Amino acid sequence: MGRMVELAEQIQAACAAIRGGWPGTPRVGMILGTGLGGLAARIERKVAIPYAAVPHFAVSTVESHAGQLVCGELNGCPLVAMEGRLHYYEGYSLQQVTFPVRVMRALGAEILIVTNAAGGMNPHFDLADVVVIEDHINLIGDNPLRGPNDDRLGPRFPDMSQPYDRGLIDLARQTALDLGLSCPKGVFVAVAGPNLETRAEYRMLRGMGADLVGMSTVPEVLVAVHAGLKVLGFSVVTDLCLPDALEPVEISRILEVAARGGRRLEQIIPALLAKLPPA
Ligand code: HPA
């Protein structure tokens, strides 16, 4: 019981600090993945709040992640964006990794948009492709919902028959099509990292039915579904993970490709926000 009360209180304390800096009510919470921070620069009437200024937020350690909440509007839609996410491989617990999602929900968000840089295992994918996540597999070996459940925050056994909202998936693909961009769907598998996979592992993951692999996203989506948020997820394919033609990856190259895909996301996401059905 103590831990549940504590989580609810921590969420309220974080909300209060954010409201002190930004008085808005977000409709959307957004998490910007590795190399995909460019969207944050497009947010209007913005207030940036460093994670360090929010009680109970962990601070991101990865260089390619800025570590601030950017609050404001994108195409008229009020939102809170995480510029820089927290990863399990940095040493955080999954409760720490997903705490900001709880806070976004408590601030009033109804929709979570998650983005990530991912390895593409589907041979039809190209570098810098934007792929809409249609389902996921959790291979992290841990779960952010492990431990006592606070029934005020969500159910003990959350349903996962449709974690990614069908209507939002269709809207994303139609929006991309209208912009002349292709936007395939894919199944995302999350691994703990920080190493990339061996050929044998890519072969196994592909055989399991995954199209994309990455070191994030699934924990945040589990908590979002638990909390009753609608979820939309995008991966940018930053490296091609074909076991029989695998080449060593360089992180600098991954970031470069992520930036290319990021420019596509910067077209798709604002256009999509303008088309959201009324709340
Ligand atoms: N594996 C895991 N995570 C990743 C990859 C990958 O190939 N590419 C980008 N993130």
PDB file of C-alpha atoms and ligand atoms in Angstrom:
ATOM      1  CA  MET A   1       0.000   0.000   0.000  1.00  0.00           C
ATOM      2  CA  GLY A   2       2.783   2.408   0.922  1.00  0.00           C
ATOM      3  CA  ARG A   3       4.335   2.175  -2.514  1.00  0.00           C
ATOM      4  CA  MET A   4       1.009   2.821  -4.255  1.00  0.00           C
ATOM      5  CA  VAL A   5       0.281   5.914  -2.225  1.00  0.00           C
ATOM      6  CA  GLU A   6       3.800   7.010  -2.923  1.00  0.00           C
ATOM      7  CA  LEU A   7       3.447   6.652  -6.725  1.00  0.00           C
ATOM      8  CA  ALA A   8       0.159   8.592  -6.767  1.00  0.00           C
ATOM      9  CA  GLU A   9       1.747  11.330  -4.660  1.00  0.00           C
ATOM     10  CA  GLN A  10       4.830  11.433  -6.855  1.00  0.00           C
ATOM     11  CA  ILE A  11       2.650  11.853  -9.952  1.00  0.00           C
ATOM     12  CA  GLN A  12       0.796  14.744  -8.300  1.00  0.00           C
ATOM     13  CA  ALA A  13       4.044  16.444  -7.252  1.00  0.00           C
ATOM     14  CA  ALA A  14       5.432  16.203 -10.792  1.00  0.00           C
ATOM     15  CA  CYS A  15       2.164  17.547 -12.244  1.00  0.00           C
ATOM     16  CA  ALA A  16       2.213  20.493  -9.868  1.00  0.00           C
ATOM     17  CA  ALA A  17       5.760  21.416 -10.900  1.00  0.00           C
ATOM     18  CA  ILE A  18       4.890  21.226 -14.600  1.00  0.00           C
ATOM     19  CA  ARG A  19       1.690  23.237 -14.152  1.00  0.00           C
ATOM     20  CA  GLY A  20       3.785  25.857 -12.366  1.00  0.00           C
ATOM     21  CA  GLY A  21       5.801  26.326 -15.571  1.00  0.00           C
ATOM     22  CA  TRP A  22       3.055  25.714 -18.153  1.00  0.00           C
ATOM     23  CA  PRO A  23      -0.627  26.285 -17.454  1.00  0.00           C
ATOM     24  CA  GLY A  24      -1.977  24.313 -20.451  1.00  0.00           C
ATOM     25  CA  THR A  25      -3.816  20.990 -20.624  1.00  0.00           C
ATOM     26  CA  PRO A  26      -2.205  18.613 -23.120  1.00  0.00           C
ATOM     27  CA  ARG A  27      -4.359  16.515 -25.413  1.00  0.00           C
ATOM     28  CA  VAL A  28      -1.307  14.530 -26.515  1.00  0.00           C
ATOM     29  CA  GLY A  29       1.836  13.282 -24.797  1.00  0.00           C
ATOM     30  CA  MET A  30       4.731  12.608 -27.127  1.00  0.00           C
ATOM     31  CA  ILE A  31       8.020  10.761 -26.636  1.00  0.00           C
ATOM     32  CA  LEU A  32      10.770  11.604 -29.103  1.00  0.00           C
ATOM     33  CA  GLY A  33      13.263   8.802 -29.707  1.00  0.00           C
ATOM     34  CA  THR A  34      16.969   8.721 -30.452  1.00  0.00           C
ATOM     35  CA  GLY A  35      17.883  11.322 -33.066  1.00  0.00           C
ATOM     36  CA  LEU A  36      14.223  12.341 -33.442  1.00  0.00           C
ATOM     37  CA  GLY A  37      14.197  15.461 -31.283  1.00  0.00           C
ATOM     38  CA  GLY A  38      13.650  17.754 -34.306  1.00  0.00           C
ATOM     39  CA  LEU A  39       9.906  17.775 -33.777  1.00  0.00           C
ATOM     40  CA  ALA A  40      10.380  19.540 -30.439  1.00  0.00           C
ATOM     41  CA  ALA A  41      11.776  22.577 -32.246  1.00  0.00           C
ATOM     42  CA  ARG A  42       8.476  22.930 -34.125  1.00  0.00           C
ATOM     43  CA  ILE A  43       6.368  23.231 -31.000  1.00  0.00           C
ATOM     44  CA  GLU A  44       4.834  26.711 -30.708  1.00  0.00           C
ATOM     45  CA  ARG A  45       4.203  28.885 -27.676  1.00  0.00           C
ATOM     46  CA  LYS A  46       6.524  26.541 -25.921  1.00  0.00           C
ATOM     47  CA  VAL A  47       7.855  26.211 -22.428  1.00  0.00           C
ATOM     48  CA  ALA A  48      10.800  23.825 -21.914  1.00  0.00           C
ATOM     49  CA  ILE A  49      11.148  22.249 -18.491  1.00  0.00           C
ATOM     50  CA  PRO A  50      14.331  20.240 -17.787  1.00  0.00           C
ATOM     51  CA  TYR A  51      13.683  16.808 -16.257  1.00  0.00           C
ATOM     52  CA  ALA A  52      15.918  17.872 -13.383  1.00  0.00           C
ATOM     53  CA  ALA A  53      13.298  20.508 -12.454  1.00  0.00           C
ATOM     54  CA  VAL A  54      10.474  17.953 -12.183  1.00  0.00           C
ATOM     55  CA  PRO A  55      10.210  16.002  -8.911  1.00  0.00           C
ATOM     56  CA  HIS A  56      10.767  12.233  -9.322  1.00  0.00           C
ATOM     57  CA  PHE A  57      11.831  12.473 -12.976  1.00  0.00           C
ATOM     58  CA  ALA A  58      15.061  10.635 -13.718  1.00  0.00           C
ATOM     59  CA  VAL A  59      17.594  12.496 -15.849  1.00  0.00           C
ATOM     60  CA  SER A  60      18.532  11.090 -19.275  1.00  0.00           C
ATOM     61  CA  THR A  61      22.215  10.161 -19.667  1.00  0.00           C
ATOM     62  CA  VAL A  62      22.406   9.609 -23.432  1.00  0.00           C
ATOM     63  CA  GLU A  63      24.092  12.394 -25.403  1.00  0.00           C
ATOM     64  CA  SER A  64      21.609  12.271 -28.279  1.00  0.00           C
ATOM     65  CA  HIS A  65      18.765  13.005 -25.833  1.00  0.00           C
ATOM     66  CA  ALA A  66      18.190  16.494 -24.487  1.00  0.00           C
ATOM     67  CA  GLY A  67      16.304  15.614 -21.305  1.00  0.00           C
ATOM     68  CA  GLN A  68      13.531  18.162 -21.188  1.00  0.00           C
ATOM     69  CA  LEU A  69       9.782  18.359 -21.406  1.00  0.00           C
ATOM     70  CA  VAL A  70       8.654  20.688 -24.154  1.00  0.00           C
ATOM     71  CA  CYS A  71       5.107  21.920 -23.565  1.00  0.00           C
ATOM     72  CA  GLY A  72       3.109  23.937 -26.076  1.00  0.00           C
ATOM     73  CA  GLU A  73       1.126  23.505 -29.278  1.00  0.00           C
ATOM     74  CA  LEU A  74       1.731  21.722 -32.542  1.00  0.00           C
ATOM     75  CA  ASN A  75      -0.668  22.677 -35.315  1.00  0.00           C
ATOM     76  CA  GLY A  76      -3.139  23.922 -32.721  1.00  0.00           C
ATOM     77  CA  CYS A  77      -2.973  20.745 -30.603  1.00  0.00           C
ATOM     78  CA  PRO A  78      -1.805  21.263 -26.996  1.00  0.00           C
ATOM     79  CA  LEU A  79       0.852  18.731 -26.079  1.00  0.00           C
ATOM     80  CA  VAL A  80       3.713  17.781 -23.824  1.00  0.00           C
ATOM     81  CA  ALA A  81       6.748  16.226 -25.513  1.00  0.00           C
ATOM     82  CA  MET A  82       9.652  14.400 -23.954  1.00  0.00           C
ATOM     83  CA  GLU A  83      12.755  15.526 -25.805  1.00  0.00           C
ATOM     84  CA  GLY A  84      14.918  12.593 -24.801  1.00  0.00           C
ATOM     85  CA  ARG A  85      13.547   9.421 -23.290  1.00  0.00           C
ATOM     86  CA  LEU A  86      14.917   7.239 -20.557  1.00  0.00           C
ATOM     87  CA  HIS A  87      16.116   3.742 -21.403  1.00  0.00           C
ATOM     88  CA  TYR A  88      16.313   0.555 -19.375  1.00  0.00           C
ATOM     89  CA  TYR A  89      19.927   0.074 -20.545  1.00  0.00           C
ATOM     90  CA  GLU A  90      20.931   3.283 -18.806  1.00  0.00           C
ATOM     91  CA  GLY A  91      20.247   1.501 -15.537  1.00  0.00           C
ATOM     92  CA  TYR A  92      16.828   2.949 -14.714  1.00  0.00           C
ATOM     93  CA  SER A  93      14.025   0.757 -13.479  1.00  0.00           C
ATOM     94  CA  LEU A  94      11.086   0.454 -15.850  1.00  0.00           C
ATOM     95  CA  GLN A  95       9.053   2.351 -13.250  1.00  0.00           C
ATOM     96  CA  GLN A  96      11.461   5.283 -13.679  1.00  0.00           C
ATOM     97  CA  VAL A  97      11.416   4.919 -17.475  1.00  0.00           C
ATOM     98  CA  THR A  98       7.611   5.111 -17.565  1.00  0.00           C
ATOM     99  CA  PHE A  99       6.944   7.653 -14.808  1.00  0.00           C
ATOM    100  CA  PRO A 100       6.625  10.536 -17.328  1.00  0.00           C
ATOM    101  CA  VAL A 101       3.784   8.654 -19.071  1.00  0.00           C
ATOM    102  CA  ARG A 102       1.863   8.566 -15.784  1.00  0.00           C
ATOM    103  CA  VAL A 103       2.444  12.286 -15.439  1.00  0.00           C
ATOM    104  CA  MET A 104       1.279  13.035 -18.996  1.00  0.00           C
ATOM    105  CA  ARG A 105      -1.926  11.139 -18.257  1.00  0.00           C
ATOM    106  CA  ALA A 106      -2.442  12.994 -14.981  1.00  0.00           C
ATOM    107  CA  LEU A 107      -1.934  16.320 -16.795  1.00  0.00           C
ATOM    108  CA  GLY A 108      -4.902  15.400 -19.003  1.00  0.00           C
ATOM    109  CA  ALA A 109      -3.406  13.733 -22.098  1.00  0.00           C
ATOM    110  CA  GLU A 110      -5.677  11.234 -23.903  1.00  0.00           C
ATOM    111  CA  ILE A 111      -3.228  10.100 -26.553  1.00  0.00           C
ATOM    112  CA  LEU A 112       0.399   9.000 -26.369  1.00  0.00           C
ATOM    113  CA  ILE A 113       2.538   9.241 -29.500  1.00  0.00           C
ATOM    114  CA  VAL A 114       5.814   7.328 -29.180  1.00  0.00           C
ATOM    115  CA  THR A 115       8.684   7.400 -31.647  1.00  0.00           C
ATOM    116  CA  ASN A 116      11.909   5.427 -31.782  1.00  0.00           C
ATOM    117  CA  ALA A 117      14.913   4.540 -33.881  1.00  0.00           C
ATOM    118  CA  ALA A 118      14.744   0.842 -34.689  1.00  0.00           C
ATOM    119  CA  GLY A 119      16.476  -1.892 -36.591  1.00  0.00           C
ATOM    120  CA  GLY A 120      14.481  -3.046 -39.611  1.00  0.00           C
ATOM    121  CA  MET A 121      14.210  -6.832 -39.975  1.00  0.00           C
ATOM    122  CA  ASN A 122      11.476  -6.876 -42.605  1.00  0.00           C
ATOM    123  CA  PRO A 123      13.366  -7.069 -45.928  1.00  0.00           C
ATOM    124  CA  HIS A 124      10.844  -4.689 -47.523  1.00  0.00           C
ATOM    125  CA  PHE A 125      11.985  -1.838 -45.283  1.00  0.00           C
ATOM    126  CA  ASP A 126      14.517   0.775 -46.334  1.00  0.00           C
ATOM    127  CA  LEU A 127      16.780   3.038 -44.302  1.00  0.00           C
ATOM    128  CA  ALA A 128      14.916   6.102 -42.944  1.00  0.00           C
ATOM    129  CA  ASP A 129      11.504   4.507 -43.554  1.00  0.00           C
ATOM    130  CA  VAL A 130       8.804   5.578 -41.125  1.00  0.00           C
ATOM    131  CA  VAL A 131       6.846   2.530 -39.950  1.00  0.00           C
ATOM    132  CA  VAL A 132       3.643   2.590 -37.887  1.00  0.00           C
ATOM    133  CA  ILE A 133       3.784   0.114 -35.021  1.00  0.00           C
ATOM    134  CA  GLU A 134       0.768  -2.192 -35.134  1.00  0.00           C
ATOM    135  CA  ASP A 135       1.696  -4.549 -32.304  1.00  0.00           C
ATOM    136  CA  HIS A 136       4.634  -5.430 -30.090  1.00  0.00           C
ATOM    137  CA  ILE A 137       6.554  -8.185 -28.326  1.00  0.00           C
ATOM    138  CA  ASN A 138       8.146  -7.540 -24.942  1.00  0.00           C
ATOM    139  CA  LEU A 139      11.505  -9.303 -24.672  1.00  0.00           C
ATOM    140  CA  ILE A 140      13.022  -6.896 -22.166  1.00  0.00           C
ATOM    141  CA  GLY A 141      12.596  -9.482 -19.443  1.00  0.00           C
ATOM    142  CA  ASP A 142      11.002  -6.975 -17.077  1.00  0.00           C
ATOM    143  CA  ASN A 143       7.693  -5.133 -16.821  1.00  0.00           C
ATOM    144  CA  PRO A 144       6.916  -1.627 -15.517  1.00  0.00           C
ATOM    145  CA  LEU A 145       3.626  -2.910 -14.054  1.00  0.00           C
ATOM    146  CA  ARG A 146       5.331  -5.480 -11.836  1.00  0.00           C
ATOM    147  CA  GLY A 147       4.625  -4.892  -8.147  1.00  0.00           C
ATOM    148  CA  PRO A 148       1.592  -3.629  -6.257  1.00  0.00           C
ATOM    149  CA  ASN A 149      -1.169  -2.232  -8.487  1.00  0.00           C
ATOM    150  CA  ASP A 150      -2.919   1.050  -7.699  1.00  0.00           C
ATOM    151  CA  ASP A 151      -6.443   0.430  -9.024  1.00  0.00           C
ATOM    152  CA  ARG A 152      -6.970   4.204  -9.313  1.00  0.00           C
ATOM    153  CA  LEU A 153      -4.267   4.286 -11.997  1.00  0.00           C
ATOM    154  CA  GLY A 154      -5.360   1.206 -13.959  1.00  0.00           C
ATOM    155  CA  PRO A 155      -6.276  -2.490 -13.792  1.00  0.00           C
ATOM    156  CA  ARG A 156      -4.112  -5.263 -12.349  1.00  0.00           C
ATOM    157  CA  PHE A 157      -4.267  -7.266 -15.590  1.00  0.00           C
ATOM    158  CA  PRO A 158      -4.452  -4.780 -18.468  1.00  0.00           C
ATOM    159  CA  ASP A 159      -5.781  -6.130 -21.754  1.00  0.00           C
ATOM    160  CA  MET A 160      -3.293  -6.122 -24.663  1.00  0.00           C
ATOM    161  CA  SER A 161      -5.514  -7.310 -27.496  1.00  0.00           C
ATOM    162  CA  GLN A 162      -5.128  -3.906 -29.217  1.00  0.00           C
ATOM    163  CA  PRO A 163      -2.472  -1.741 -27.522  1.00  0.00           C
ATOM    164  CA  TYR A 164      -2.042   0.503 -30.582  1.00  0.00           C
ATOM    165  CA  ASP A 165      -5.240   2.342 -31.483  1.00  0.00           C
ATOM    166  CA  ARG A 166      -6.706   1.195 -34.803  1.00  0.00           C
ATOM    167  CA  GLY A 167      -8.209   4.557 -35.647  1.00  0.00           C
ATOM    168  CA  LEU A 168      -4.887   6.327 -35.023  1.00  0.00           C
ATOM    169  CA  ILE A 169      -2.972   3.757 -37.112  1.00  0.00           C
ATOM    170  CA  ASP A 170      -5.353   4.346 -40.034  1.00  0.00           C
ATOM    171  CA  LEU A 171      -5.168   8.124 -39.583  1.00  0.00           C
ATOM    172  CA  ALA A 172      -1.347   8.001 -39.564  1.00  0.00           C
ATOM    173  CA  ARG A 173      -1.157   5.951 -42.739  1.00  0.00           C
ATOM    174  CA  GLN A 174      -3.718   8.104 -44.543  1.00  0.00           C
ATOM    175  CA  THR A 175      -1.881  11.256 -43.451  1.00  0.00           C
ATOM    176  CA  ALA A 176       1.419   9.878 -44.750  1.00  0.00           C
ATOM    177  CA  LEU A 177      -0.207   8.852 -48.027  1.00  0.00           C
ATOM    178  CA  ASP A 178      -1.655  12.357 -48.479  1.00  0.00           C
ATOM    179  CA  LEU A 179       1.875  13.714 -48.057  1.00  0.00           C
ATOM    180  CA  GLY A 180       3.201  11.299 -50.673  1.00  0.00           C
ATOM    181  CA  LEU A 181       5.078   9.228 -48.098  1.00  0.00           C
ATOM    182  CA  SER A 182       4.800   5.493 -47.722  1.00  0.00           C
ATOM    183  CA  CYS A 183       4.172   4.323 -44.208  1.00  0.00           C
ATOM    184  CA  PRO A 184       4.080   0.546 -43.760  1.00  0.00           C
ATOM    185  CA  LYS A 185       2.940  -1.204 -40.574  1.00  0.00           C
ATOM    186  CA  GLY A 186       5.134  -3.422 -38.452  1.00  0.00           C
ATOM    187  CA  VAL A 187       5.455  -5.468 -35.279  1.00  0.00           C
ATOM    188  CA  PHE A 188       8.059  -4.044 -32.883  1.00  0.00           C
ATOM    189  CA  VAL A 189      10.072  -6.196 -30.492  1.00  0.00           C
ATOM    190  CA  ALA A 190      11.755  -4.560 -27.506  1.00  0.00           C
ATOM    191  CA  VAL A 191      15.035  -5.868 -26.157  1.00  0.00           C
ATOM    192  CA  ALA A 192      17.001  -4.646 -23.150  1.00  0.00           C
ATOM    193  CA  GLY A 193      20.168  -3.550 -24.993  1.00  0.00           C
ATOM    194  CA  PRO A 194      22.597  -1.869 -24.903  1.00  0.00           C
ATOM    195  CA  ASN A 195      24.288  -4.149 -27.414  1.00  0.00           C
ATOM    196  CA  LEU A 196      22.851  -4.559 -30.868  1.00  0.00           C
ATOM    197  CA  GLU A 197      21.815  -8.080 -31.817  1.00  0.00           C
ATOM    198  CA  THR A 198      23.826 -10.969 -33.189  1.00  0.00           C
ATOM    199  CA  ARG A 199      22.884 -12.498 -36.522  1.00  0.00           C
ATOM    200  CA  ALA A 200      21.401 -15.470 -34.660  1.00  0.00           C
ATOM    201  CA  GLU A 201      19.296 -13.106 -32.553  1.00  0.00           C
ATOM    202  CA  TYR A 202      17.990 -11.176 -35.575  1.00  0.00           C
ATOM    203  CA  ARG A 203      17.089 -14.485 -37.195  1.00  0.00           C
ATOM    204  CA  MET A 204      15.219 -15.534 -34.057  1.00  0.00           C
ATOM    205  CA  LEU A 205      13.422 -12.180 -33.672  1.00  0.00           C
ATOM    206  CA  ARG A 206      12.352 -12.179 -37.311  1.00  0.00           C
ATOM    207  CA  GLY A 207      11.148 -15.762 -36.936  1.00  0.00           C
ATOM    208  CA  MET A 208       9.039 -14.687 -33.973  1.00  0.00           C
ATOM    209  CA  GLY A 209       7.122 -12.354 -36.219  1.00  0.00           C
ATOM    210  CA  ALA A 210       8.815  -9.019 -35.547  1.00  0.00           C
ATOM    211  CA  ASP A 211       9.556  -6.447 -38.262  1.00  0.00           C
ATOM    212  CA  LEU A 212      11.405  -3.935 -36.066  1.00  0.00           C
ATOM    213  CA  VAL A 213      13.702  -4.179 -33.048  1.00  0.00           C
ATOM    214  CA  GLY A 214      14.638  -1.520 -30.545  1.00  0.00           C
ATOM    215  CA  MET A 215      15.535  -0.828 -26.935  1.00  0.00           C
ATOM    216  CA  SER A 216      12.544   1.258 -25.867  1.00  0.00           C
ATOM    217  CA  THR A 217       8.855   2.021 -26.372  1.00  0.00           C
ATOM    218  CA  VAL A 218       7.215  -1.166 -25.082  1.00  0.00           C
ATOM    219  CA  PRO A 219       7.518  -0.169 -21.389  1.00  0.00           C
ATOM    220  CA  GLU A 220       5.961   3.232 -22.066  1.00  0.00           C
ATOM    221  CA  VAL A 221       3.182   1.636 -24.115  1.00  0.00           C
ATOM    222  CA  LEU A 222       2.388  -0.895 -21.372  1.00  0.00           C
ATOM    223  CA  VAL A 223       1.959   1.910 -18.860  1.00  0.00           C
ATOM    224  CA  ALA A 224      -0.006   4.031 -21.333  1.00  0.00           C
ATOM    225  CA  VAL A 225      -2.465   1.203 -21.955  1.00  0.00           C
ATOM    226  CA  HIS A 226      -2.690   0.545 -18.223  1.00  0.00           C
ATOM    227  CA  ALA A 227      -3.464   4.235 -17.685  1.00  0.00           C
ATOM    228  CA  GLY A 228      -6.129   4.299 -20.420  1.00  0.00           C
ATOM    229  CA  LEU A 229      -4.243   6.349 -23.026  1.00  0.00           C
ATOM    230  CA  LYS A 230      -4.750   5.718 -26.722  1.00  0.00           C
ATOM    231  CA  VAL A 231      -1.377   4.904 -28.271  1.00  0.00           C
ATOM    232  CA  LEU A 232       0.203   5.615 -31.643  1.00  0.00           C
ATOM    233  CA  GLY A 233       3.782   4.444 -32.281  1.00  0.00           C
ATOM    234  CA  PHE A 234       6.268   5.177 -35.062  1.00  0.00           C
ATOM    235  CA  SER A 235       9.642   3.599 -35.729  1.00  0.00           C
ATOM    236  CA  VAL A 236      12.268   5.094 -37.994  1.00  0.00           C
ATOM    237  CA  VAL A 237      14.346   2.329 -39.573  1.00  0.00           C
ATOM    238  CA  THR A 238      17.960   3.284 -38.830  1.00  0.00           C
ATOM    239  CA  ASP A 239      19.756   0.061 -39.746  1.00  0.00           C
ATOM    240  CA  LEU A 240      18.906  -2.989 -41.817  1.00  0.00           C
ATOM    241  CA  CYS A 241      19.033  -6.145 -39.732  1.00  0.00           C
ATOM    242  CA  LEU A 242      19.152  -8.872 -42.329  1.00  0.00           C
ATOM    243  CA  PRO A 243      21.013 -11.773 -40.724  1.00  0.00           C
ATOM    244  CA  ASP A 244      22.545 -13.017 -43.965  1.00  0.00           C
ATOM    245  CA  ALA A 245      23.762  -9.583 -45.065  1.00  0.00           C
ATOM    246  CA  LEU A 246      24.540  -7.933 -41.737  1.00  0.00           C
ATOM    247  CA  GLU A 247      27.024  -5.088 -41.637  1.00  0.00           C
ATOM    248  CA  PRO A 248      28.551  -3.518 -38.539  1.00  0.00           C
ATOM    249  CA  VAL A 249      26.611  -0.426 -37.444  1.00  0.00           C
ATOM    250  CA  GLU A 250      28.063   2.845 -36.297  1.00  0.00           C
ATOM    251  CA  ILE A 251      26.029   4.938 -33.914  1.00  0.00           C
ATOM    252  CA  SER A 252      26.901   8.103 -35.870  1.00  0.00           C
ATOM    253  CA  ARG A 253      25.354   6.543 -38.976  1.00  0.00           C
ATOM    254  CA  ILE A 254      22.243   5.496 -37.017  1.00  0.00           C
ATOM    255  CA  LEU A 255      21.808   9.107 -35.848  1.00  0.00           C
ATOM    256  CA  GLU A 256      22.246  10.417 -39.396  1.00  0.00           C
ATOM    257  CA  VAL A 257      19.590   8.065 -40.764  1.00  0.00           C
ATOM    258  CA  ALA A 258      17.316   8.831 -37.799  1.00  0.00           C
ATOM    259  CA  ALA A 259      17.532  12.527 -38.672  1.00  0.00           C
ATOM    260  CA  ARG A 260      16.413  11.729 -42.237  1.00  0.00           C
ATOM    261  CA  GLY A 261      13.441   9.703 -41.037  1.00  0.00           C
ATOM    262  CA  GLY A 262      12.806  12.357 -38.417  1.00  0.00           C
ATOM    263  CA  ARG A 263      12.189  14.932 -41.142  1.00  0.00           C
ATOM    264  CA  ARG A 264       9.432  12.683 -42.481  1.00  0.00           C
ATOM    265  CA  LEU A 265       7.930  12.354 -39.011  1.00  0.00           C
ATOM    266  CA  GLU A 266       8.058  16.146 -38.756  1.00  0.00           C
ATOM    267  CA  GLN A 267       5.691  16.239 -41.722  1.00  0.00           C
ATOM    268  CA  ILE A 268       3.427  13.379 -40.698  1.00  0.00           C
ATOM    269  CA  ILE A 269       2.856  14.116 -36.998  1.00  0.00           C
ATOM    270  CA  PRO A 270       1.788  17.797 -37.227  1.00  0.00           C
ATOM    271  CA  ALA A 271      -0.533  16.993 -40.160  1.00  0.00           C
ATOM    272  CA  LEU A 272      -2.021  14.119 -38.183  1.00  0.00           C
ATOM    273  CA  LEU A 273      -2.615  16.259 -35.111  1.00  0.00           C
ATOM    274  CA  ALA A 274      -4.647  18.691 -37.180  1.00  0.00           C
ATOM    275  CA  LYS A 275      -6.861  15.775 -38.274  1.00  0.00           C
ATOM    276  CA  LEU A 276      -7.575  14.267 -34.860  1.00  0.00           C
ATOM    277  CA  PRO A 277     -11.296  13.843 -34.339  1.00  0.00           C
ATOM    278  CA  PRO A 278     -12.738  16.230 -31.724  1.00  0.00           C
ATOM    279  CA  ALA A 279     -12.100  14.981 -28.176  1.00  0.00           C
TER     280      ALA A 279
HETATM  281  N1  HPA B   1      18.706  -3.322 -32.445  1.00  0.00           N
HETATM  282  C1  HPA B   1      18.259  -2.797 -31.329  1.00  0.00           C
HETATM  283  N2  HPA B   1      17.999  -1.518 -31.192  1.00  0.00           N
HETATM  284  C2  HPA B   1      18.171  -0.728 -32.247  1.00  0.00           C
HETATM  285  C3  HPA B   1      18.621  -1.216 -33.447  1.00  0.00           C
HETATM  286  C4  HPA B   1      18.905  -2.590 -33.555  1.00  0.00           C
HETATM  287  O1  HPA B   1      19.300  -3.088 -34.598  1.00  0.00           O
HETATM  288  N3  HPA B   1      18.687  -0.167 -34.301  1.00  0.00           N
HETATM  289  C5  HPA B   1      18.285   0.917 -33.647  1.00  0.00           C
HETATM  290  N4  HPA B   1      17.960   0.576 -32.394  1.00  0.00           N
END
